[in-house]
mmCIF file of C-alpha atoms in Angstrom:
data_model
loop_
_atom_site.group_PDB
_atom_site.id
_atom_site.type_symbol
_atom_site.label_atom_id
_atom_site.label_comp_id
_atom_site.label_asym_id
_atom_site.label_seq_id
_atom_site.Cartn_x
_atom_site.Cartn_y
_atom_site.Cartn_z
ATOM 1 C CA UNK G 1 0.000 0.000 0.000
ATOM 2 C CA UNK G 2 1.010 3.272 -1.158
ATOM 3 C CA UNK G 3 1.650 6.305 1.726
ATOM 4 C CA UNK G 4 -0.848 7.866 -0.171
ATOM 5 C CA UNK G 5 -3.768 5.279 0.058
ATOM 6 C CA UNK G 6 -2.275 4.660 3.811
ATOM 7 C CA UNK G 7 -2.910 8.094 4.552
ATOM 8 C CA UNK G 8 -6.464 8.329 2.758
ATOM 9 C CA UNK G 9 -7.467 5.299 4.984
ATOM 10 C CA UNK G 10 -6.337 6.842 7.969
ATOM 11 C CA UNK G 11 -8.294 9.803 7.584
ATOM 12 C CA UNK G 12 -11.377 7.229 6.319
ATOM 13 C CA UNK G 13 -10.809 5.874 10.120
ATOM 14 C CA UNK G 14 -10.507 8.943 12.016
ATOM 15 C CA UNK G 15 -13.496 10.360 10.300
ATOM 16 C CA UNK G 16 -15.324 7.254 11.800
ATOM 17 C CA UNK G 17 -14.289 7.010 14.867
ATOM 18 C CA UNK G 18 -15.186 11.035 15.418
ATOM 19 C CA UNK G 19 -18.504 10.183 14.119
ATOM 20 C CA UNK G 20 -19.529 6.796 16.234
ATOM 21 C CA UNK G 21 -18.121 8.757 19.425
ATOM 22 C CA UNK G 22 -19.934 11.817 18.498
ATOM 23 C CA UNK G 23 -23.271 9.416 18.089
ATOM 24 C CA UNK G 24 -22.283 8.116 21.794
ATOM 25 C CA UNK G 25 -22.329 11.292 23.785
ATOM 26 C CA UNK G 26 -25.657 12.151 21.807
ATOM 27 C CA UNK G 27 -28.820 11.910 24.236
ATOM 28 C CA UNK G 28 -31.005 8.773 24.184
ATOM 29 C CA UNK G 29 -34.547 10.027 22.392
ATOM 30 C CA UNK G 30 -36.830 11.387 24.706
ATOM 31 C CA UNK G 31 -40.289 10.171 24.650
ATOM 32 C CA UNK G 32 -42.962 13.135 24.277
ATOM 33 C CA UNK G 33 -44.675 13.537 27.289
ATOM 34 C CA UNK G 34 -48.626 12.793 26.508
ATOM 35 C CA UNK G 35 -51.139 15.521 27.719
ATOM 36 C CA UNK G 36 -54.083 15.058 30.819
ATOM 37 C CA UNK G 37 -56.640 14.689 28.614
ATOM 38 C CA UNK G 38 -54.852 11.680 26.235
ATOM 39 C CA UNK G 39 -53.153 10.505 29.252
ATOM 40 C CA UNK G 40 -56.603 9.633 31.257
ATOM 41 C CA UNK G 41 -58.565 8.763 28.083
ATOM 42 C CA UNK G 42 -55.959 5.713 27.479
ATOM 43 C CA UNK G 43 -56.009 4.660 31.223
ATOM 44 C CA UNK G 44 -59.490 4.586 31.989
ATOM 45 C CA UNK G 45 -59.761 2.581 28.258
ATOM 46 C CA UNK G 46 -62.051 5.385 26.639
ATOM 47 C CA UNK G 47 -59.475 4.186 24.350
ATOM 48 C CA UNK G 48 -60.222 2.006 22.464
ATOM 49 C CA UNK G 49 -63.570 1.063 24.071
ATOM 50 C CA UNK G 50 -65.269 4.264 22.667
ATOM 51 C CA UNK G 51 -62.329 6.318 20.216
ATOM 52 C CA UNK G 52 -59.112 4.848 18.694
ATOM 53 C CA UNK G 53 -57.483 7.824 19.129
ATOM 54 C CA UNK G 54 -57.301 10.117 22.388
ATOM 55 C CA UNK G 55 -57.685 13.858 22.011
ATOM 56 C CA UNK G 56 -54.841 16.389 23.233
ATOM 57 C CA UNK G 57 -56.979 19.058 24.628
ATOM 58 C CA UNK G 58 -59.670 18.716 27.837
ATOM 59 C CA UNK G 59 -62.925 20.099 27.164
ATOM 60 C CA UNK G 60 -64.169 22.650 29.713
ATOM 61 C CA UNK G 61 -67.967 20.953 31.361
ATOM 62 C CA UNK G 62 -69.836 23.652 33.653
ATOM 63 C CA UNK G 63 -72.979 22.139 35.184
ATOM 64 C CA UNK G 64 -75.768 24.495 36.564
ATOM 65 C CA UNK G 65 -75.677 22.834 39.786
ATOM 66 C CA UNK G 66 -71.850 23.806 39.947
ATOM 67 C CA UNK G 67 -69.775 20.675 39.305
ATOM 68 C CA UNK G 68 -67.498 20.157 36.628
ATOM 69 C CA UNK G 69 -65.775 17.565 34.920
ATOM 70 C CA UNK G 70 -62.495 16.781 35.768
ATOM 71 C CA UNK G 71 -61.107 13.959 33.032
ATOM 72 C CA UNK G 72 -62.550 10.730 35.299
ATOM 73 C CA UNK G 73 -64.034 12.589 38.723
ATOM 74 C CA UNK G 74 -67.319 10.802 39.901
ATOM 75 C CA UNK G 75 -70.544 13.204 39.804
ATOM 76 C CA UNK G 76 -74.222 12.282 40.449
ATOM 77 C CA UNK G 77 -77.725 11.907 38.308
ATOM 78 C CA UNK G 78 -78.960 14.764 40.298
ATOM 79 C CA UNK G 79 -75.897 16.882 39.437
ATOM 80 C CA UNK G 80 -75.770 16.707 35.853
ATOM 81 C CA UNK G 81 -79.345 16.170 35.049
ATOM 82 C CA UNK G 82 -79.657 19.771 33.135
ATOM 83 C CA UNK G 83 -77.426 20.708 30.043
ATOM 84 C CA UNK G 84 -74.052 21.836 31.044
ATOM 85 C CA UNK G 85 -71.705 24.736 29.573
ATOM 86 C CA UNK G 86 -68.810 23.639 26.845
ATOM 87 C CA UNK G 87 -65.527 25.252 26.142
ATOM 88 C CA UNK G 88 -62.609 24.093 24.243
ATOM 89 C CA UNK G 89 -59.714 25.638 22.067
ATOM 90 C CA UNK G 90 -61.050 27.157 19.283
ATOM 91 C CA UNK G 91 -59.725 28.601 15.534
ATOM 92 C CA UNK G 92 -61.377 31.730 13.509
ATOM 93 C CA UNK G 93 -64.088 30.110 10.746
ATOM 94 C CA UNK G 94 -64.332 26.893 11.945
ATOM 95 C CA UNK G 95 -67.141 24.690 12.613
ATOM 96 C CA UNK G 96 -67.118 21.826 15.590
ATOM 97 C CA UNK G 97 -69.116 18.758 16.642
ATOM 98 C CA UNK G 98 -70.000 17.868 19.806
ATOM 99 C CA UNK G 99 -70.608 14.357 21.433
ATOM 100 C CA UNK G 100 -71.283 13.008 24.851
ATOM 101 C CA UNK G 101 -71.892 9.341 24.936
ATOM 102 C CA UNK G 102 -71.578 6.752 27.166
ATOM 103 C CA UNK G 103 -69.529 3.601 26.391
ATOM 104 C CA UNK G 104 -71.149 1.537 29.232
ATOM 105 C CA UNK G 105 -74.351 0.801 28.138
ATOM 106 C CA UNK G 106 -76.642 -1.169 30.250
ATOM 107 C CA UNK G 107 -73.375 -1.768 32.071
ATOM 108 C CA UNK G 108 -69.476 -1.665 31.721
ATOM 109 C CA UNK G 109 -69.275 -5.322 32.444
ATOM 110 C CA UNK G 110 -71.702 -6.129 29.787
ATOM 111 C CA UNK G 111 -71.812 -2.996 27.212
ATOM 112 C CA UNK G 112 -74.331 -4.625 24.688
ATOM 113 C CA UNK G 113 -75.544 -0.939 23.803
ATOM 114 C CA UNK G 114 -72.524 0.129 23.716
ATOM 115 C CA UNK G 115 -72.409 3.133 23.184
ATOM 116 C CA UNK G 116 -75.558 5.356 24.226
ATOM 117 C CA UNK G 117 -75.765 8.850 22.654
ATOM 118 C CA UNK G 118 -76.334 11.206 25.408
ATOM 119 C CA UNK G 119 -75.757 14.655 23.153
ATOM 120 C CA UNK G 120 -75.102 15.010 19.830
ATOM 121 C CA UNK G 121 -74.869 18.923 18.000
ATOM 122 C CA UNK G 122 -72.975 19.229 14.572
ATOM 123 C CA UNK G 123 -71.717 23.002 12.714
ATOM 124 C CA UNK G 124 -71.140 24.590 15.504
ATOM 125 C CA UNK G 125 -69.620 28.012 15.199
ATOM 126 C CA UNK G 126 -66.563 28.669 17.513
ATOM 127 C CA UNK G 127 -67.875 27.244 21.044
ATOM 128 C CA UNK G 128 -71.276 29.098 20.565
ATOM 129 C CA UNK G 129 -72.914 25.539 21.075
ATOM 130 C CA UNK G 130 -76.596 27.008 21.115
ATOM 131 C CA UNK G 131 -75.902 28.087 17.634
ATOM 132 C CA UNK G 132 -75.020 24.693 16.577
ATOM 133 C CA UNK G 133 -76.802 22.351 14.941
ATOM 134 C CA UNK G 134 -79.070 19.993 17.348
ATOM 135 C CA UNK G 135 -78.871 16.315 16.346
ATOM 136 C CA UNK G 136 -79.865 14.772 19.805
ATOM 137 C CA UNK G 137 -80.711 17.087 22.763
ATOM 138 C CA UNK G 138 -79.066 16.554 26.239
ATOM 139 C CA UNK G 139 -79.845 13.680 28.261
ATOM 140 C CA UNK G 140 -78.258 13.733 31.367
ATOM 141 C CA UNK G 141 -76.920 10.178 32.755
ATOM 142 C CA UNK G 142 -79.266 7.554 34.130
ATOM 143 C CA UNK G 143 -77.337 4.042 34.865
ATOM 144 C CA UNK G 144 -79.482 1.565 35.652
ATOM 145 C CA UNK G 145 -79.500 0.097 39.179
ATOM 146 C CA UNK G 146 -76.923 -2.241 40.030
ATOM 147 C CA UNK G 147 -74.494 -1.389 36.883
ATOM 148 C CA UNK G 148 -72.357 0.173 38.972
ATOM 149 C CA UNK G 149 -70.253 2.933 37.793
ATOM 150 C CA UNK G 150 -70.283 4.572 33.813
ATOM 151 C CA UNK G 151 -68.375 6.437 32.122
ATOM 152 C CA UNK G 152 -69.752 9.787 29.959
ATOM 153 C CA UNK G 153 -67.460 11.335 27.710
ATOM 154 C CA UNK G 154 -67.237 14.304 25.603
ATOM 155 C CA UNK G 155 -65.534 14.661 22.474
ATOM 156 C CA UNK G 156 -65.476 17.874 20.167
ATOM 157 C CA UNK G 157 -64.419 17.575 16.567
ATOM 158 C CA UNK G 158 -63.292 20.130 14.153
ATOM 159 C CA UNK G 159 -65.273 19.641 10.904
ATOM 160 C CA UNK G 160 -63.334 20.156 7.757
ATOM 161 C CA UNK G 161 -66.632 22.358 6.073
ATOM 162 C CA UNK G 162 -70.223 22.687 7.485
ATOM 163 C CA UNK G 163 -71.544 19.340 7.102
ATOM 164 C CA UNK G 164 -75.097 18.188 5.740
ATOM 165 C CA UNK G 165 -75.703 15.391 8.497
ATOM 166 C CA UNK G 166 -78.111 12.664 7.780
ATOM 167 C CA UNK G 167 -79.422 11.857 11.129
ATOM 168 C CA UNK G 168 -82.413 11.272 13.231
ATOM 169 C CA UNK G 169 -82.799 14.340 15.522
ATOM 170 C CA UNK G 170 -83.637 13.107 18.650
ATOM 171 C CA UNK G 171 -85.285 15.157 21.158
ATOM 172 C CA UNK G 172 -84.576 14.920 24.825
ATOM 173 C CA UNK G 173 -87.477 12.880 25.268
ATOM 174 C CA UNK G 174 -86.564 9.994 22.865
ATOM 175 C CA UNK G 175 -84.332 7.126 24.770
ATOM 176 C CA UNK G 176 -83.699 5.391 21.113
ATOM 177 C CA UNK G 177 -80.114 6.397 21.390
ATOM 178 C CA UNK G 178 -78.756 2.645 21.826
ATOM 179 C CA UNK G 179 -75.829 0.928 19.947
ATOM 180 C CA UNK G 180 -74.474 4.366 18.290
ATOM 181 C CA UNK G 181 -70.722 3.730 16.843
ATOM 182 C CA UNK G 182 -68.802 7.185 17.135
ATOM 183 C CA UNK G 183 -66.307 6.085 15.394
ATOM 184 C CA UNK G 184 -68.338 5.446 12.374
ATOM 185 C CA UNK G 185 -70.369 8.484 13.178
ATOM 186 C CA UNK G 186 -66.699 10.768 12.807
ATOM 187 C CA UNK G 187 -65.590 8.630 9.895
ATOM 188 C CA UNK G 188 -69.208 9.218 8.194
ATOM 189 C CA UNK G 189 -68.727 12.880 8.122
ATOM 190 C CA UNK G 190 -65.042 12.777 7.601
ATOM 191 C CA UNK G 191 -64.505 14.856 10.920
ATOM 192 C CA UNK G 192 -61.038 12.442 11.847
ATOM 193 C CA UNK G 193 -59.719 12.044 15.503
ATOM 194 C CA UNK G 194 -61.550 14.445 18.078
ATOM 195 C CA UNK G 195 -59.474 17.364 19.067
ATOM 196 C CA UNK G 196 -60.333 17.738 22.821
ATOM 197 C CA UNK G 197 -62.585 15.505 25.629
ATOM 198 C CA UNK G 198 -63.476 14.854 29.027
ATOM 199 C CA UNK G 199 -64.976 12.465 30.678
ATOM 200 C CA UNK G 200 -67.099 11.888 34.434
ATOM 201 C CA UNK G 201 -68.272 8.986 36.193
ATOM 202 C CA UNK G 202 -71.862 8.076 37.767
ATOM 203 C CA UNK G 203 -73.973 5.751 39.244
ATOM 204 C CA UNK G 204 -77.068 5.257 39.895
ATOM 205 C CA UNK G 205 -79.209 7.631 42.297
ATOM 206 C CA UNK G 206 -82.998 8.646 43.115
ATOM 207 C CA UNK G 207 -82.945 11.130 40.305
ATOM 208 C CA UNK G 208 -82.734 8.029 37.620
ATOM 209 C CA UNK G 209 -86.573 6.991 37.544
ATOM 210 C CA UNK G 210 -87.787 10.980 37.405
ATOM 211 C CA UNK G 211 -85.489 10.706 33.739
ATOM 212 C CA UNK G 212 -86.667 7.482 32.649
ATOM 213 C CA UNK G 213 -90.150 9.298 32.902
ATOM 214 C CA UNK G 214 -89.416 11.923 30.425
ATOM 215 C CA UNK G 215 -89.027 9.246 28.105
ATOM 216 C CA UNK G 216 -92.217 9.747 26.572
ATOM 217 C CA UNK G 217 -91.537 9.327 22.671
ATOM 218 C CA UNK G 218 -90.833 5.739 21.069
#
């Protein structure tokens, strides 16, 4: 070998050597950190018994008797029985759906009507919810005795467009609400993963037969 081509491979070896220590002292990845809302969604199994995908942002849930939700907190019949306030990030121009449901239906051991469409309002402006679109009114939650606790979650989407739905508007008096996909509701409408949600807990309470009561349509 040539001190020519001894001193190209030398430099050829130095080169690599500076590069595989240079790798070395470079910090293992870092694994984003997940947010509240994605983080809680995936541990109480809202993923994947509901959504395949968790959303980033929490949803901000104001009821009139003063509770709020708080991403798995347990709340009453009686406290959520009237429709609640929603907030969430927002963008200029753009139109959101909104969707409370519960996963849990009759029970979470035995969801055969899974999942139970508790509020349902489409083209919504902004956060200006009461100048959305009303697809099913607000039902509050009424878990049947004995099925122990549910889960009720709310999801907001942001539509691409304003959307012509093709639904059955439900009013709050209708209980035919049974066995509702969200999934293929959002993939329907082409309104991909939700961008923020929340989510309580409830059980049963003395409240529960005064809702079933209002169910006076068939």
């Amino acid at each position: 070998m040539s001190k020519l081509e001894l001193r190209a491979t030398s430099t050829v070896t130095l080169v690599v050597t500076v590069l595989v220590l240079a790798v070395g002292l470079l910090p293992s990845p870092v694994r984003l950190a997940t947010s509240p809302a994605s983080e809680s969604f995936e541990r109480n199994d809202i993923v994947p018994d509901l959504i395949d995908r968790a959303p980033e942002h929490t949803v901000q849930v104001k009821y009139p008797s003063k509770v709020e939700v708080s991403l798995g907190n347990e709340l009453t019949p009686t406290q959520v029985k009237d429709r609640p306030t929603v907030c969430w990030p927002t963008e200029p121009d753009t139109l959101y759906t909104l969707v409370m449901a519960d996963p849990d239906a009759p029970s979470r051991s035995n969801p055969e009507m899974r999942s139970w469409k508790h509020w349902l309002v489409g083209n919504i402006p902004g956060k200006e919810v009461d100048q959305g679109e009303v697809l099913a009114d607000y039902v509050g939650s009424g878990p049947p005795q004995g099925t122990g606790l549910h889960r009720y979650v709310f999801l907001v989407y942001k539509q691409p467009a304003k959307v012509t739905f093709n639904e059955t508007v439900l009013s709050s008096r209708n209980p035919n609400r049974g066995k509702w996909s969200v999934t293929k509701f959002a993939s329907a409408y082409a309104l991909g993963t939700p961008i923020a949600g929340n989510f309580y807990e409830a059980q049963y309470d003395e409240y529960v037969p005064e809702l079933y009561a209002t169910f006076t349509e068939t």
